PDB file of C-alpha atoms in Angstrom:
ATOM      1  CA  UNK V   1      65.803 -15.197   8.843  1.00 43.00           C
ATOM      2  CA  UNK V   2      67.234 -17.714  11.011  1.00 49.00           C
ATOM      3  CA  UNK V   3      65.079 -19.061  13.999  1.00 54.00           C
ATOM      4  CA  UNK V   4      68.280 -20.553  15.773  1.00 57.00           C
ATOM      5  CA  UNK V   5      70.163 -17.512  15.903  1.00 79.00           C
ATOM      6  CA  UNK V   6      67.181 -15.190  17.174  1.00 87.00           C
ATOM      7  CA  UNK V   7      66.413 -18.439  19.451  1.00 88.00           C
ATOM      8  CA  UNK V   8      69.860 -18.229  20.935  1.00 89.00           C
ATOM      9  CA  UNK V   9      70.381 -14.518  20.998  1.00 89.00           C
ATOM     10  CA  UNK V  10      66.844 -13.893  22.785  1.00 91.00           C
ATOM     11  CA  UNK V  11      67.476 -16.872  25.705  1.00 91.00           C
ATOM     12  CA  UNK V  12      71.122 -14.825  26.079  1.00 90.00           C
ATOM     13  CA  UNK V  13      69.534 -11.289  26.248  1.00 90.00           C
ATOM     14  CA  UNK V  14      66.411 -13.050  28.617  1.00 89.00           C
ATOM     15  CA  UNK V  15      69.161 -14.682  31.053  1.00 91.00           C
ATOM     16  CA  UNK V  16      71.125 -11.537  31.411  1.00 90.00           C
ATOM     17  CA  UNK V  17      67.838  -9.574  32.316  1.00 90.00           C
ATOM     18  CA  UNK V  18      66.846 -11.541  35.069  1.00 93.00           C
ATOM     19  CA  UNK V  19      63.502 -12.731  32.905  1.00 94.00           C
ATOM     20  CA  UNK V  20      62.231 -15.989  33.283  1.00 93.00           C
ATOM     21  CA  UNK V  21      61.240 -17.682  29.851  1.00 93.00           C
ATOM     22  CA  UNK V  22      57.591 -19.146  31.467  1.00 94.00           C
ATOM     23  CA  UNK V  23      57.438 -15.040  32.483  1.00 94.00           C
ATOM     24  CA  UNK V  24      58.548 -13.767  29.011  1.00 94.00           C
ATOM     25  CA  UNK V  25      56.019 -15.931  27.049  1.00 94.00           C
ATOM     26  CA  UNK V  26      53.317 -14.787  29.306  1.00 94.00           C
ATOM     27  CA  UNK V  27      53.972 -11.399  28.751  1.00 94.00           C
ATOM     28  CA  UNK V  28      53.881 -11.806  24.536  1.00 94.00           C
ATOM     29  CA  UNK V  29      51.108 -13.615  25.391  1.00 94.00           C
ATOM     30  CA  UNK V  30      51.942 -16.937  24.271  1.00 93.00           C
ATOM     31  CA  UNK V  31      51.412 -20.319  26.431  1.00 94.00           C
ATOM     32  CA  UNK V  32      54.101 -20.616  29.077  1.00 93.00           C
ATOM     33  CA  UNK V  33      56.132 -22.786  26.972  1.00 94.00           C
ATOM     34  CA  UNK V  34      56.474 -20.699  23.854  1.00 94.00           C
ATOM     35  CA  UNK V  35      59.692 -18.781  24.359  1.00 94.00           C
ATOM     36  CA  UNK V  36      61.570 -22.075  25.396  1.00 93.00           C
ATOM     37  CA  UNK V  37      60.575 -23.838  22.178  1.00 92.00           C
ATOM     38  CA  UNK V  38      61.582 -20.704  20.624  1.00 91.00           C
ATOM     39  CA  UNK V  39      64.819 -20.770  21.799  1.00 88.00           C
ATOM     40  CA  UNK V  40      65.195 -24.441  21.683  1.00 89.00           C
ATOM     41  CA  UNK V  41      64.752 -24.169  17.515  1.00 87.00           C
ATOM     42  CA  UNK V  42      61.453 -25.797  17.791  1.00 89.00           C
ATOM     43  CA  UNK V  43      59.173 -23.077  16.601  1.00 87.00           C
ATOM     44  CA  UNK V  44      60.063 -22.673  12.932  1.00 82.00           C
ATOM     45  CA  UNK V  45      58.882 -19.234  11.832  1.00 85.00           C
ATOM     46  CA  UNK V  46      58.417 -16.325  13.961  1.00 88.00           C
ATOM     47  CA  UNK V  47      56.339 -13.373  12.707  1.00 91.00           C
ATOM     48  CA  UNK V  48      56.775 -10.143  12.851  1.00 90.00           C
ATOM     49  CA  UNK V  49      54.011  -9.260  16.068  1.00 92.00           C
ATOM     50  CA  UNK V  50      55.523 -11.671  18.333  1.00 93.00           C
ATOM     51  CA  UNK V  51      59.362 -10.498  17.658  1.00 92.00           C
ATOM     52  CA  UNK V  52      58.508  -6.893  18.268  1.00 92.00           C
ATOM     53  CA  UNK V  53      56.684  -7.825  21.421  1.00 94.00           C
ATOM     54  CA  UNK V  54      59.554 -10.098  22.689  1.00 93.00           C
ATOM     55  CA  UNK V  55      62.035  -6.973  22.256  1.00 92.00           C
ATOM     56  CA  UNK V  56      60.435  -4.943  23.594  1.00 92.00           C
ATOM     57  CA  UNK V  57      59.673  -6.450  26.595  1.00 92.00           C
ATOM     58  CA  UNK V  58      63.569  -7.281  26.820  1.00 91.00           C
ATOM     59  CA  UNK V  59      64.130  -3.703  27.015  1.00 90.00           C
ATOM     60  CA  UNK V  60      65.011  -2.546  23.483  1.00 89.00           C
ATOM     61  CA  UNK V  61      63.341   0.855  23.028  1.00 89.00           C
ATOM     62  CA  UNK V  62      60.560   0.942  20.510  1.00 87.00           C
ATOM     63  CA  UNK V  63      61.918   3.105  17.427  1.00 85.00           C
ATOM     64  CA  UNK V  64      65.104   1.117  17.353  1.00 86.00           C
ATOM     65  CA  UNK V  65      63.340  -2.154  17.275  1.00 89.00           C
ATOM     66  CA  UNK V  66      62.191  -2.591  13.781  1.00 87.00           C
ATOM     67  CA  UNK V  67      65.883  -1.812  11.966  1.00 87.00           C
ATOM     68  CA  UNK V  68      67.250  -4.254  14.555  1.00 85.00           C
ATOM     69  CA  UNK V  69      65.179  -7.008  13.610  1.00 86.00           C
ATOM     70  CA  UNK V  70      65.354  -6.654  10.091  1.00 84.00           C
ATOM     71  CA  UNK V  71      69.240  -6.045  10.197  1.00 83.00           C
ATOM     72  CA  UNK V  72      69.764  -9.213  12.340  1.00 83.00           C
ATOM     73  CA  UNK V  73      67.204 -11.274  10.985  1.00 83.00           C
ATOM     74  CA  UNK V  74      65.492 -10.436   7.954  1.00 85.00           C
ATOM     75  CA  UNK V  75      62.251  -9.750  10.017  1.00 87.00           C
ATOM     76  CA  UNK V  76      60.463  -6.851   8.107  1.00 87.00           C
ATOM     77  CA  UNK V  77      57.531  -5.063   9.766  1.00 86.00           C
ATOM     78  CA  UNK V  78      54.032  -4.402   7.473  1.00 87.00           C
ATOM     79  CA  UNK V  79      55.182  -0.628   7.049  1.00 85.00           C
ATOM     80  CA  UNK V  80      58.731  -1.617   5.997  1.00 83.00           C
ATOM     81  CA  UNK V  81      57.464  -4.803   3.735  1.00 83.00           C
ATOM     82  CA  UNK V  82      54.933  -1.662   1.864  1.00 82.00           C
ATOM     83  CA  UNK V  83      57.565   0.763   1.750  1.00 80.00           C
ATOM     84  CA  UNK V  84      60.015  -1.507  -0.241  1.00 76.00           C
ATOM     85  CA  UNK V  85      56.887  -3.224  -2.085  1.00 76.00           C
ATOM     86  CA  UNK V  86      55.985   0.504  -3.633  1.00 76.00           C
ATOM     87  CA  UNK V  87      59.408   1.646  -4.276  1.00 73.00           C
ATOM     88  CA  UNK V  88      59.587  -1.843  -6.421  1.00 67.00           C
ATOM     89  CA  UNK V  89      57.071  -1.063  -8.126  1.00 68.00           C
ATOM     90  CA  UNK V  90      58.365   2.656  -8.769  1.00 68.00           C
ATOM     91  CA  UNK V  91      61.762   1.226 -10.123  1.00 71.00           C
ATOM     92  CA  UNK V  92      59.661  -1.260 -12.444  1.00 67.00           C
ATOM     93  CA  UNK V  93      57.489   1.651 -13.749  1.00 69.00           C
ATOM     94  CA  UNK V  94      60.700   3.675 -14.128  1.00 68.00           C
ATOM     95  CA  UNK V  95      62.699   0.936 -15.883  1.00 69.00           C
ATOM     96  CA  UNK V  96      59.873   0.344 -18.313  1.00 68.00           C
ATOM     97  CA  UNK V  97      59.497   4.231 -18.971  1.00 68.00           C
ATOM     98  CA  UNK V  98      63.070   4.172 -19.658  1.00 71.00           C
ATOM     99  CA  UNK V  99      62.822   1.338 -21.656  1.00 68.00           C
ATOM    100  CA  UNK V 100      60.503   2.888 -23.778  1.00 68.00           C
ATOM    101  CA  UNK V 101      62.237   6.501 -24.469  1.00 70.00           C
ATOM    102  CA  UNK V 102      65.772   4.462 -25.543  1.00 70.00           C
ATOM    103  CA  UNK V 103      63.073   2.878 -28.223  1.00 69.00           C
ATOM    104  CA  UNK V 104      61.539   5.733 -29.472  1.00 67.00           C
ATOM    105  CA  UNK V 105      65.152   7.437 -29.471  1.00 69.00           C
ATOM    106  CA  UNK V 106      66.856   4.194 -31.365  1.00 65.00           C
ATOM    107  CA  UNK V 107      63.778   4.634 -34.139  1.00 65.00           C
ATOM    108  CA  UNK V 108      64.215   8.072 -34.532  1.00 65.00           C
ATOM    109  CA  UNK V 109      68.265   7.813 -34.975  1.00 63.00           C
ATOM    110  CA  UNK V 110      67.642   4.733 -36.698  1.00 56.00           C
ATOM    111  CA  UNK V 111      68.223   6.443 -40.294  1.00 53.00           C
ATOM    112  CA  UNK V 112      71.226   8.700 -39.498  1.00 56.00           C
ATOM    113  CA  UNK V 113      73.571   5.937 -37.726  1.00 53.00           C
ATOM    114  CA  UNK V 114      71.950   2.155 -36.935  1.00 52.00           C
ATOM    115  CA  UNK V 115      75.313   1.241 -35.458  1.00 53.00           C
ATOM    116  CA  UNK V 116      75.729   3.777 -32.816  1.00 50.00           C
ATOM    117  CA  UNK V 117      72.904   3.495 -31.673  1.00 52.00           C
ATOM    118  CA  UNK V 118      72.113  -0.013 -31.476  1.00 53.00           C
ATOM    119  CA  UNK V 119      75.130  -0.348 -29.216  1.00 59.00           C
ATOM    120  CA  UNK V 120      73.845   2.434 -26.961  1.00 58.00           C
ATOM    121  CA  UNK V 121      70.777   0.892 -26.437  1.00 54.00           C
ATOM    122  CA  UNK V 122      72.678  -2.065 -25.531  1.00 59.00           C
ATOM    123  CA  UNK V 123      74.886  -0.201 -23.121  1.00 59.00           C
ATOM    124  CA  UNK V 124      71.726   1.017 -21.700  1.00 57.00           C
ATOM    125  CA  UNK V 125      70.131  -2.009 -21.066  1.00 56.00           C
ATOM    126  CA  UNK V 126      72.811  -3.368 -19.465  1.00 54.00           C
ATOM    127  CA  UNK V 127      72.719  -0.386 -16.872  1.00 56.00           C
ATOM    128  CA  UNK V 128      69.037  -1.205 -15.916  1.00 52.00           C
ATOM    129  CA  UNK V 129      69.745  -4.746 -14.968  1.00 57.00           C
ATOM    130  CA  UNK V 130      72.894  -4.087 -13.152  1.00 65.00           C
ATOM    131  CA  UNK V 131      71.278  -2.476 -10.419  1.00 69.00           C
ATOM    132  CA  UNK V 132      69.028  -5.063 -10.437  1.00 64.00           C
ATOM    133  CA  UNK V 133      72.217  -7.728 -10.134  1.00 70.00           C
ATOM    134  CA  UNK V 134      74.028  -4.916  -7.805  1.00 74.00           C
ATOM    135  CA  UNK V 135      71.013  -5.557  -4.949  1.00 75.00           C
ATOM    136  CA  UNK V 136      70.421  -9.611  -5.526  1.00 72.00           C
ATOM    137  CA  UNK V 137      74.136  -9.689  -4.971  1.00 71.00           C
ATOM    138  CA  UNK V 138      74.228  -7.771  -1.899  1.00 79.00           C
ATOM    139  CA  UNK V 139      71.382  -9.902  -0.828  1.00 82.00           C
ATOM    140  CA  UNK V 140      72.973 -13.004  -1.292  1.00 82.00           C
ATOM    141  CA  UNK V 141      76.146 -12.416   0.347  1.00 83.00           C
ATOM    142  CA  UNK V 142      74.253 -10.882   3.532  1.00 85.00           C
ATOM    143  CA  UNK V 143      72.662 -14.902   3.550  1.00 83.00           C
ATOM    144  CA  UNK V 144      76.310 -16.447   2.763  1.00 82.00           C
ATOM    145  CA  UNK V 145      77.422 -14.768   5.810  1.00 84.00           C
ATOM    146  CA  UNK V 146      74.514 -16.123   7.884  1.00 84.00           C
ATOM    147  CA  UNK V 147      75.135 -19.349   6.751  1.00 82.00           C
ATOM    148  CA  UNK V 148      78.978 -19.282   8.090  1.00 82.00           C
ATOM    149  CA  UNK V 149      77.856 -17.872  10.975  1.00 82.00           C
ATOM    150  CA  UNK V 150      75.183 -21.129  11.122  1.00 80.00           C
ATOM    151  CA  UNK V 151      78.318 -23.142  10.223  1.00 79.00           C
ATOM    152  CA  UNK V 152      80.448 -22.361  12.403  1.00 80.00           C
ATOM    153  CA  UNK V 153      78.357 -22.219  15.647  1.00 79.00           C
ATOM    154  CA  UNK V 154      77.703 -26.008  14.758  1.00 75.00           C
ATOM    155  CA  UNK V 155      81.158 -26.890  14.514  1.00 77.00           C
ATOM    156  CA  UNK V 156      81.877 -25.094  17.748  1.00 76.00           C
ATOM    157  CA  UNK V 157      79.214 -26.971  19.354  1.00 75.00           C
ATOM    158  CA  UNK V 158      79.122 -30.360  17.409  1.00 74.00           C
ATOM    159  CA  UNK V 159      82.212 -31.254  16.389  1.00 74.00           C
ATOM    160  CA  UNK V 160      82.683 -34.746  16.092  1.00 77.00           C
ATOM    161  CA  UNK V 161      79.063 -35.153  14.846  1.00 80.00           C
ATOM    162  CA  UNK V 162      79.898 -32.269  12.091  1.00 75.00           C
ATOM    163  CA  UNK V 163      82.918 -33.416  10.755  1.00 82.00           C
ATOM    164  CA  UNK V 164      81.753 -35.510   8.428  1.00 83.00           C
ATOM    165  CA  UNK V 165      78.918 -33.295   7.447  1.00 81.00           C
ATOM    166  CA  UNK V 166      81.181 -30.462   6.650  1.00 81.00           C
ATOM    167  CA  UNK V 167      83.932 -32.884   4.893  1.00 83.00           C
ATOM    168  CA  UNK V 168      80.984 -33.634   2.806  1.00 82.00           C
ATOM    169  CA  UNK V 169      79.538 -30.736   2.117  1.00 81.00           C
ATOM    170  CA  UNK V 170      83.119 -29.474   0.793  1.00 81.00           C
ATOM    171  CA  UNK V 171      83.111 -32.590  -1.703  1.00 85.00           C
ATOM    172  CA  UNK V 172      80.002 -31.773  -2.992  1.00 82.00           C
ATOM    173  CA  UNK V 173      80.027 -27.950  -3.276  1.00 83.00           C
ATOM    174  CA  UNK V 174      83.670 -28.913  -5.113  1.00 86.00           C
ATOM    175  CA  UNK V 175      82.206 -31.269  -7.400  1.00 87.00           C
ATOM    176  CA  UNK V 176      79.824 -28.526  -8.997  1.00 83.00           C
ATOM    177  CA  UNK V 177      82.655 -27.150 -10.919  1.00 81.00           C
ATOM    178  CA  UNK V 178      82.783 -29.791 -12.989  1.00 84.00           C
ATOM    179  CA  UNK V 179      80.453 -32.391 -12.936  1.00 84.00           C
ATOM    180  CA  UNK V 180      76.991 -30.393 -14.117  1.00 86.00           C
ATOM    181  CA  UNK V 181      74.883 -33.383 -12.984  1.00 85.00           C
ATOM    182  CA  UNK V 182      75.732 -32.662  -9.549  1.00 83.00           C
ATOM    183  CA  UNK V 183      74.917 -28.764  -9.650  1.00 83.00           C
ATOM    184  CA  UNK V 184      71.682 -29.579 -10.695  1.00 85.00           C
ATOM    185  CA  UNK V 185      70.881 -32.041  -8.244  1.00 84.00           C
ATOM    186  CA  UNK V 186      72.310 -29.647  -5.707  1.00 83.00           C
ATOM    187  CA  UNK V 187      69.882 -26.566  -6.958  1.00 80.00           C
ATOM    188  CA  UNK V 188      66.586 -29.089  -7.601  1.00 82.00           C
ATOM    189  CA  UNK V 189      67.244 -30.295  -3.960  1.00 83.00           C
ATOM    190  CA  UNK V 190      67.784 -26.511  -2.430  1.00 81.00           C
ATOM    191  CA  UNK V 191      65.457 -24.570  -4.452  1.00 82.00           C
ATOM    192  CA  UNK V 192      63.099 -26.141  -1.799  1.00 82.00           C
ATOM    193  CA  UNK V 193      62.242 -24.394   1.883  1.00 83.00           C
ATOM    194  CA  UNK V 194      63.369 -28.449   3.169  1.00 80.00           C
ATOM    195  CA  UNK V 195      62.898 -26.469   6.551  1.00 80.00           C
ATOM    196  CA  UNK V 196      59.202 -27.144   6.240  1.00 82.00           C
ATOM    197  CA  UNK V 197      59.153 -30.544   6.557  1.00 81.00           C
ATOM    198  CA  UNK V 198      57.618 -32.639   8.906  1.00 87.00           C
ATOM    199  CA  UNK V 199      59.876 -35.357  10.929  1.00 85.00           C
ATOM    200  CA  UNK V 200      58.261 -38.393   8.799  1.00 87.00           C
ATOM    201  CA  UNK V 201      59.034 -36.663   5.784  1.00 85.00           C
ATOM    202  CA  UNK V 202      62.421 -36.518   6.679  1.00 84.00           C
ATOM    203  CA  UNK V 203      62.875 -39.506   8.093  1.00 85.00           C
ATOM    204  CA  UNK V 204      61.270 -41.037   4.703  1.00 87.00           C
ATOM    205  CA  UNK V 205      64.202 -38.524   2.766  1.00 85.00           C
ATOM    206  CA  UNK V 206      67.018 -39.761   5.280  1.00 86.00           C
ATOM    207  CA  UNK V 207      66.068 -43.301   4.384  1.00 87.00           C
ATOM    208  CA  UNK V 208      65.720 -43.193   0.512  1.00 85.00           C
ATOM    209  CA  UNK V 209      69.678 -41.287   0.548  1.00 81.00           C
ATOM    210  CA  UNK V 210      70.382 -44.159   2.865  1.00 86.00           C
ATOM    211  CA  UNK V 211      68.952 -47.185   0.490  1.00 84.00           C
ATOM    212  CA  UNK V 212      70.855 -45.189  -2.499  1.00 83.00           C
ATOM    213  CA  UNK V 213      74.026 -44.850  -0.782  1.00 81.00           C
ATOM    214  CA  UNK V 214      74.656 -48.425   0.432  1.00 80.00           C
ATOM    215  CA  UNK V 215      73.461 -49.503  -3.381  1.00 79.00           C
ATOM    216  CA  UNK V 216      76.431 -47.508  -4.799  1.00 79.00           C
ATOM    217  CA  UNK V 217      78.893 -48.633  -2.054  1.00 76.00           C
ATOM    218  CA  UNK V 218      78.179 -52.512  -2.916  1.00 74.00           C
ATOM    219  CA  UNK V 219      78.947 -52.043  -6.268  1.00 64.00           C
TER     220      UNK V 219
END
């Protein structure tokens, strides 16, 4: 989910409703100054409750509202967080069913032709987990396209502040291919929500890359 874009897109859909944001918080029933933090990216997670109530008061009717927000931004309702909870569960209890009749059927064809069906089994195995892949893939490029949307709405707006950043972030991404020391630093440094942070701890990060980059530039 990202806060900025459902930030920006509720402040558009608020303005061209005529709805005030002091008047929009009070109706979620928030303090008066909730929806403008909202929108300003200060509020860094947004639940569920509060994003139905916020679309619905903008005038999106009520059975559409729960696909929309989990389309747009990855906001899943409790119902729609069960249902795919229990059908994960089904496809584990499946896969481990079906698991367990391609080993019963590899020992009892074990004696008439090993080969065969040791290479079935294989072939079956690798059908389970391609699903599997098949969604995490689908997943992942849903994010990558968030993330050039996030991109490029910065460099539209920032510029000259993100030219470096983005000059940088080429170099680095680049690097990966062949320097391994730099994937992993990239993945350890990532693998972590950095969103969370609080503005000391950042500052305290922004520092230490600072100290580390001017001692490699002296050199």
């Amino acid at each position: 989910m990202s806060i900025n874009n459902i930030g920006r897109d509720i402040k558009a859909l608020r303005a061209k409703r005529g709805i005030g944001s002091r008047e929009l918080s009070r109706l979620i029933g928030k303090a008066e100054t909730y929806i403008s933090q909202l929108e300003r990216g200060l509020i860094k997670k947004l639940d569920y409750t509060t994003a139905y109530a916020i679309m619905k008061h903008l005038g999106f009717t009520e059975s559409g509202i729960d696909e929309f927000l989990d389309s747009f931004y990855q906001i899943k309702s409790p119902a729609m967080i069960e249902r795919e909870t229990e059908q994960g569960a089904n496809w584990d209890a499946a896969r481990a069913v079906k698991i367990e009749e391609m080993w019963i059927q590899r020992q009892e064809d074990n004696d008439s032709d090993r080969d065969y069906q040791a290479n079935n089994l294989e072939n079956d195995m690798i059908n389970l987990e391609s699903q599997w892949m098949m969604n995490l893939y689908e997943k992942m490029e849903e994010i990558n396209e968030e993330i050039k949307k996030e991109l490029s709405f910065n460099i539209n707006k920032n510029m000259q502040i993100f030219e470096p950043v983005i000059n940088n972030l080429y170099s680095f991404l680049t690097s990966m291919r062949e320097d391994r020391g730099n994937f992993e630093f990239f993945v350890g440094l990532f693998e972590n929500d950095l969103s969370v942070l609080n503005d000391e701890s950042k500052g305290e990060i922004l520092r230490a890359v600072k100290e580390e980059m001017d001692k490699t530039q002296s050199k």
